[in-house]
PDB file of C-alpha atoms in Angstrom:
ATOM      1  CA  UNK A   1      25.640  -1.409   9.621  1.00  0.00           C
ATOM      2  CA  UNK A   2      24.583  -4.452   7.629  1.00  0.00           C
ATOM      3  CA  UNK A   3      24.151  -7.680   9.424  1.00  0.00           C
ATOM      4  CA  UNK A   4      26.636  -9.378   7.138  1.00  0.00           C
ATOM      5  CA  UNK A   5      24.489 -12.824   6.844  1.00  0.00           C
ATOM      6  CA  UNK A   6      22.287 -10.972   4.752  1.00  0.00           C
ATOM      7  CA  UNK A   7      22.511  -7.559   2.588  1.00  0.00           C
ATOM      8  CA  UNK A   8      21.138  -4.235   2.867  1.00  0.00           C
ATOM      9  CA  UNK A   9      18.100  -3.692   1.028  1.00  0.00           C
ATOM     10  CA  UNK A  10      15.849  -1.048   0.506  1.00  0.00           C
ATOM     11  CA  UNK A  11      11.830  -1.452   0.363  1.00  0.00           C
ATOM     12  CA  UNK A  12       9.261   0.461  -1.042  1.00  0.00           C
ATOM     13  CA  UNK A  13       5.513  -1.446  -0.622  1.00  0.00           C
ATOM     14  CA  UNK A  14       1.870  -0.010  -1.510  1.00  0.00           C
ATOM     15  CA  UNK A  15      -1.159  -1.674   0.002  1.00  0.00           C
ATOM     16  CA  UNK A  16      -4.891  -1.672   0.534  1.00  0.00           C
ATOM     17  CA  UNK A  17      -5.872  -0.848   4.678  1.00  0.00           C
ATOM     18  CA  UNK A  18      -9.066  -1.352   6.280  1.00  0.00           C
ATOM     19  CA  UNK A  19      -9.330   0.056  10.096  1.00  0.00           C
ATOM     20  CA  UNK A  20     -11.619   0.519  12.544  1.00  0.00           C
ATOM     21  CA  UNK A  21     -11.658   2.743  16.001  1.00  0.00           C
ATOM     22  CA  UNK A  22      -9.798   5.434  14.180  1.00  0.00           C
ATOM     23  CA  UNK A  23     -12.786   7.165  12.355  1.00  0.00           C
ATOM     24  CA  UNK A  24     -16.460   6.553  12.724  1.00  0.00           C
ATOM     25  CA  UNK A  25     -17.715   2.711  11.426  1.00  0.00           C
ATOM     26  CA  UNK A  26     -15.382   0.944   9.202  1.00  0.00           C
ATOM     27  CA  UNK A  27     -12.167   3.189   6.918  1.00  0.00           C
ATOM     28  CA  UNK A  28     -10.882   2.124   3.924  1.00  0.00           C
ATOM     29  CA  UNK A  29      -7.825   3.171   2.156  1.00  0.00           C
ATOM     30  CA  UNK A  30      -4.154   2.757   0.774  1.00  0.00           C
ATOM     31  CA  UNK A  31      -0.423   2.421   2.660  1.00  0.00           C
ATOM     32  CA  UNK A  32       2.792   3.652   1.291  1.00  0.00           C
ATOM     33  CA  UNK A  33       5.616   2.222   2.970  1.00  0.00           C
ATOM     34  CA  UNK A  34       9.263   3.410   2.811  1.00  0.00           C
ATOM     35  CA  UNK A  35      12.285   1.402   4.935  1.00  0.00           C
ATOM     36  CA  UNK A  36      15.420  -0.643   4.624  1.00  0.00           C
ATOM     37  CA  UNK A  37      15.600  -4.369   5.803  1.00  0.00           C
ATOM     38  CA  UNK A  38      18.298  -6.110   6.727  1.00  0.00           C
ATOM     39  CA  UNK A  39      18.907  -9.749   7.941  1.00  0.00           C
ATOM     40  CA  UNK A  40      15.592 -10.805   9.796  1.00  0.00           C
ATOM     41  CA  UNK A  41      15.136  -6.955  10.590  1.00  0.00           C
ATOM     42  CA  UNK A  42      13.362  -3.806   9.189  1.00  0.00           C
ATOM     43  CA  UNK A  43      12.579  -0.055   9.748  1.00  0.00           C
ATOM     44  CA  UNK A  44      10.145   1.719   7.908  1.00  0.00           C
ATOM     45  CA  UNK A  45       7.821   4.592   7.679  1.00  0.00           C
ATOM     46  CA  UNK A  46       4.781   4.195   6.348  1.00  0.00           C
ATOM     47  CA  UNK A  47       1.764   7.008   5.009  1.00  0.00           C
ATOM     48  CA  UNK A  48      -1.475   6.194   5.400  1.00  0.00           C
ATOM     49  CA  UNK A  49      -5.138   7.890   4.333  1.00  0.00           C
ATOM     50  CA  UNK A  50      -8.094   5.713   5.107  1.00  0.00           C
ATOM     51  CA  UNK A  51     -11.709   7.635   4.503  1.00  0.00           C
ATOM     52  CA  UNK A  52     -14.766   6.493   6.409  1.00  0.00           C
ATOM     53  CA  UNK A  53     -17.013   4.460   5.106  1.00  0.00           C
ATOM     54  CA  UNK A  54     -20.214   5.417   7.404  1.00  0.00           C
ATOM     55  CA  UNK A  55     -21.374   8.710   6.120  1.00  0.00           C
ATOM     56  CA  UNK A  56     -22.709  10.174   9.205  1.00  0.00           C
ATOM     57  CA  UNK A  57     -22.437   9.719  12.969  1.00  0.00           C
ATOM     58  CA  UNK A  58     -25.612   9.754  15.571  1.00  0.00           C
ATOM     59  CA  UNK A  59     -28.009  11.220  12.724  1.00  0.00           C
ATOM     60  CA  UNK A  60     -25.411  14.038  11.454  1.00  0.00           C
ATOM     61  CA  UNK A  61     -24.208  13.454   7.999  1.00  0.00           C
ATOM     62  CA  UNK A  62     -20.267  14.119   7.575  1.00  0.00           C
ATOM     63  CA  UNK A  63     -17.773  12.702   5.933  1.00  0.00           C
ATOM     64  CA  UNK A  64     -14.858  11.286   7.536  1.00  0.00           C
ATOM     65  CA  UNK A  65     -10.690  10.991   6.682  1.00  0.00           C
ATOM     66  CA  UNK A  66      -7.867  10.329   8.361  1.00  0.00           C
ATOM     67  CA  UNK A  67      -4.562  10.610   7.534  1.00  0.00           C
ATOM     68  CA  UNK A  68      -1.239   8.773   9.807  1.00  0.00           C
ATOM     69  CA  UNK A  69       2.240   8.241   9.593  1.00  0.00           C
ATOM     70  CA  UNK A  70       4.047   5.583  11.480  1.00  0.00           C
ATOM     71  CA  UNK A  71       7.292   3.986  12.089  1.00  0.00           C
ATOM     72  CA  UNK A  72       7.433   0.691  12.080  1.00  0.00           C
ATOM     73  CA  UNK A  73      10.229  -1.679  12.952  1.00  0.00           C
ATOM     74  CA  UNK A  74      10.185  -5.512  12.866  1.00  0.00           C
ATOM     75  CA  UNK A  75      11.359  -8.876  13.391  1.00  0.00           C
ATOM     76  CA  UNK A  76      11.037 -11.126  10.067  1.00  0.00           C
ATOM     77  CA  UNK A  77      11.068 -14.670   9.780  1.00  0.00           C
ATOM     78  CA  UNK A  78      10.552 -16.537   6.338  1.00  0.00           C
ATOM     79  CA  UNK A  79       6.988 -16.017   6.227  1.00  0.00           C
ATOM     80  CA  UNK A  80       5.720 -14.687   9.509  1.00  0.00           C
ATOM     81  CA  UNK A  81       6.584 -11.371  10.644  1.00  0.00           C
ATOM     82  CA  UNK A  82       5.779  -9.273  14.341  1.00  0.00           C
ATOM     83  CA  UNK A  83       6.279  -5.589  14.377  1.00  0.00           C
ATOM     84  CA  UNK A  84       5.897  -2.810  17.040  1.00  0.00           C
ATOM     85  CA  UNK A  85       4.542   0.823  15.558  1.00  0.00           C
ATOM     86  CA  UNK A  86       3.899   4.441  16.423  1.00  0.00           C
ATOM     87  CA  UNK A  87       1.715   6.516  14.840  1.00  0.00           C
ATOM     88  CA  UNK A  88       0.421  10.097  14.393  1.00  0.00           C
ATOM     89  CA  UNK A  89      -2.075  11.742  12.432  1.00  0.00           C
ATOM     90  CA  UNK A  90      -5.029  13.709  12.059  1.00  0.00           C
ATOM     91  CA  UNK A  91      -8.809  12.944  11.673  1.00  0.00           C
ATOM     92  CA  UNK A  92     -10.796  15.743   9.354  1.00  0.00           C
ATOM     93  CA  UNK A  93     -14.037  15.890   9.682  1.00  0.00           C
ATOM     94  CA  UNK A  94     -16.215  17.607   7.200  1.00  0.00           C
ATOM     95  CA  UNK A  95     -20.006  17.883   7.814  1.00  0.00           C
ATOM     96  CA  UNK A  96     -22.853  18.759   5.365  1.00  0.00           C
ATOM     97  CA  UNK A  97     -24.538  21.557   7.786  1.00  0.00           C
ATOM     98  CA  UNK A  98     -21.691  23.901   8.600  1.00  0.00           C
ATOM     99  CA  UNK A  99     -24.407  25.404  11.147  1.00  0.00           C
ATOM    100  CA  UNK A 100     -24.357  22.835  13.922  1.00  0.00           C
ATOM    101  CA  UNK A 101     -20.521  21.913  13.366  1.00  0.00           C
ATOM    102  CA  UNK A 102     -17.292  23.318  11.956  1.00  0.00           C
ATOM    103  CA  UNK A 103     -14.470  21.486  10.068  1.00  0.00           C
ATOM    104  CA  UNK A 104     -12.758  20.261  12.588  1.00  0.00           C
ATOM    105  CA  UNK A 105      -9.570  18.590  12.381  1.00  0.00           C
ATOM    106  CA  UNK A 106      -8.234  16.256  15.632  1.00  0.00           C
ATOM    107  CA  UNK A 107      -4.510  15.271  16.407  1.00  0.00           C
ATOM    108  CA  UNK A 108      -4.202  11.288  16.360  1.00  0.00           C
ATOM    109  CA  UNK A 109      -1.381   9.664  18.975  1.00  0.00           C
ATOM    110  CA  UNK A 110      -1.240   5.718  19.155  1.00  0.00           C
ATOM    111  CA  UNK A 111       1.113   2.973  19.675  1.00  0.00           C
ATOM    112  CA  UNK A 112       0.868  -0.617  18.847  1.00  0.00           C
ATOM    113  CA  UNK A 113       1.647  -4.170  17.150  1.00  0.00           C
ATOM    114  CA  UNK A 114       1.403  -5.555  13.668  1.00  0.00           C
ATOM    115  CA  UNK A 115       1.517  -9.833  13.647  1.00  0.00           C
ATOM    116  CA  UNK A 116       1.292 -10.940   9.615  1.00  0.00           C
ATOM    117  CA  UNK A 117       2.752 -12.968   6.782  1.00  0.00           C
ATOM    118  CA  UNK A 118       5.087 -12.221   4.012  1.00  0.00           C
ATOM    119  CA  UNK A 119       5.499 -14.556   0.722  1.00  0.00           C
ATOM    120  CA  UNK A 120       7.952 -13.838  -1.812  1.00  0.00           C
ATOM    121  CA  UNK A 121       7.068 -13.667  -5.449  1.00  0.00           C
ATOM    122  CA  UNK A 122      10.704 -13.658  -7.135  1.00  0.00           C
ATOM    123  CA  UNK A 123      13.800 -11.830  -5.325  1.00  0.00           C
ATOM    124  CA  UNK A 124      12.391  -8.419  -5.766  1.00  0.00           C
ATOM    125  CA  UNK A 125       8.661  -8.537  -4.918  1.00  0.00           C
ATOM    126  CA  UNK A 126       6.650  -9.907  -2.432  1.00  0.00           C
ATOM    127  CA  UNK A 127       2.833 -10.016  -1.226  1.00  0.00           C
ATOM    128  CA  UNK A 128       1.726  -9.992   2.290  1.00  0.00           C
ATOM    129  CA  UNK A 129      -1.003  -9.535   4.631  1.00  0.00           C
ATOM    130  CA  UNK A 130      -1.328  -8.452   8.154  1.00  0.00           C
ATOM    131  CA  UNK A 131      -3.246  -7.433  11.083  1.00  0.00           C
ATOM    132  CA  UNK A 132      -2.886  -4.870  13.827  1.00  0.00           C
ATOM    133  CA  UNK A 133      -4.030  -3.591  16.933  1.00  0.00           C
ATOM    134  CA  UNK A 134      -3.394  -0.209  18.047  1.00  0.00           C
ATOM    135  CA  UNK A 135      -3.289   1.770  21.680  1.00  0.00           C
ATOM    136  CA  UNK A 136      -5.513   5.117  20.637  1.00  0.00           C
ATOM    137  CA  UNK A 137      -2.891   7.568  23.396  1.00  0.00           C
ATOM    138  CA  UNK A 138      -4.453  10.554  21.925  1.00  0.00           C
ATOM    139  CA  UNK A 139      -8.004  10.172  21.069  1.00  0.00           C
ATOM    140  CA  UNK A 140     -10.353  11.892  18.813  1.00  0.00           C
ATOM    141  CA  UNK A 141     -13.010  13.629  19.892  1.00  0.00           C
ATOM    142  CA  UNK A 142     -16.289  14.997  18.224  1.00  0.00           C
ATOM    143  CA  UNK A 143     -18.525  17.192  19.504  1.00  0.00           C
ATOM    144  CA  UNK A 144     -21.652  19.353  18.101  1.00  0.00           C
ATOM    145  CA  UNK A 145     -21.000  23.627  18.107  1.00  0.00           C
ATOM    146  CA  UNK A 146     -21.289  24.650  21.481  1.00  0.00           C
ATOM    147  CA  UNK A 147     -23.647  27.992  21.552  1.00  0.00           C
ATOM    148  CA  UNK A 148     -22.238  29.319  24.100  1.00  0.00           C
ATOM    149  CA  UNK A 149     -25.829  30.775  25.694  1.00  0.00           C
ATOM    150  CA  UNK A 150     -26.453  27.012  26.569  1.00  0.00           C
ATOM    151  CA  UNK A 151     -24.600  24.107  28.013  1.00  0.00           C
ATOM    152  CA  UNK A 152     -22.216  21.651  27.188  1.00  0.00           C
ATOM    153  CA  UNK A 153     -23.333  20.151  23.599  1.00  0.00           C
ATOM    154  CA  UNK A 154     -23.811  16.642  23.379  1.00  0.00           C
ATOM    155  CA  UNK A 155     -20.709  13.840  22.450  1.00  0.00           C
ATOM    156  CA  UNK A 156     -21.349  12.886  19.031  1.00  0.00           C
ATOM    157  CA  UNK A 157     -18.620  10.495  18.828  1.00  0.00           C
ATOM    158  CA  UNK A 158     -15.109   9.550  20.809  1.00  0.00           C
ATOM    159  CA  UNK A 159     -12.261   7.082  19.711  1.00  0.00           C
ATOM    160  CA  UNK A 160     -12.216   4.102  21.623  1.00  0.00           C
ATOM    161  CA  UNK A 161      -9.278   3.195  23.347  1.00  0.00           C
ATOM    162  CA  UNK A 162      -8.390   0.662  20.567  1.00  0.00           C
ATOM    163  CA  UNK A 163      -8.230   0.754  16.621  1.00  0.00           C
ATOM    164  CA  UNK A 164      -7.369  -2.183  14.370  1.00  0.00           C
ATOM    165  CA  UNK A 165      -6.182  -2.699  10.824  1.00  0.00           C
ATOM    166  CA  UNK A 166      -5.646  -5.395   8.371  1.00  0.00           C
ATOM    167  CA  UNK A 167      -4.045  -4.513   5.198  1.00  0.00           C
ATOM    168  CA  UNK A 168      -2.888  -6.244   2.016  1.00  0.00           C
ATOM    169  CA  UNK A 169      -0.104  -5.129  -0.047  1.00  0.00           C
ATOM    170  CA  UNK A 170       2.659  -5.866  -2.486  1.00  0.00           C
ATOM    171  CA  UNK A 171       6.644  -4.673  -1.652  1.00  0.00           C
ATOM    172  CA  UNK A 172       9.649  -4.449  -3.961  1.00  0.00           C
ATOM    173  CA  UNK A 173      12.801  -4.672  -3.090  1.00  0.00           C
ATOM    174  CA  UNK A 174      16.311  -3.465  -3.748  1.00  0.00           C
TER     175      UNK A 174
END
């Protein structure tokens, strides 16, 4: 139910993202965002598809995407905002030699928090900006095709424990 100091509003917000630990070098990309706010709180889900912007990783040339959903609930104030998330999504990976690797697609698991700043524009849109750190659960994983005649292939590359994000985007409201 509505917190009746304030209504219930629906939110729909589209944004530029820029992240790091979840593929290879620096990702860019966009954020669609879908909740309901109410009061000084808000839920939302949000889509996300960042693409790597390092096109290869210890000498082999790929190309790099990944592709999250999270929930995100906060805590507003007039212009700051601090939110807690969860994510899941998958890294693709796509090299140029199909010899030494396959396609390989990895299962992404992390939790974190999102600290930024709202400003409104008129009552239905608003700009903000934010920044966020995440807890990599699951990690990704890379590794050369193993022949199987030899031993363990080398690590090519591994998530680190921690990805980050800032993002800029514009919401409506309704």
């Amino acid at each position: 139910m509505a917190d009746p100091s304030g209504p219930l509003r629906f939110e729909a917000g589209l944004g530029a993202t820029v992240g790091l630990g979840i593929t290879p070098g620096i990702a860019a990309g966009t954020t669609l965002v879908l909740g309901v706010r109410w009061s000084d709180w808000s839920v939302a889900v949000e889509g996300r598809g960042l693409v790597s912007l390092a096109q290869e990783v210890k000498g082999m040339p790929l190309e790099t995407r990944a592709f999250t959903a999270a929930t995100v609930a906060c805590l507003r104030g007039r212009h700051l905002f601090g939110c807690g998330l969860a994510t899941l999504g998958a890294v693709r990976f796509v090299p140029e030699d199909s010899l030494n690797m396959r396609v390989r697609r990895k299962t992404l698991v992390g939790v974190g928090a999102r600290l930024g700043s709202a400003w409104r524009l008129s009552d239905r849109w608003s700009v903000h900006g934010h920044a966020e750190a995440i807890w990599i659960v699951e990690d990704v994983l890379l590794r050369r095709q193993v022949d199987h005649a030899a031993t363990s292939a080398p690590l090519y590359w591994k998530s680190p424990p921690l990805g980050a994000a800032l993002g800029l985007g514009v919401t409506a409201s309704y």
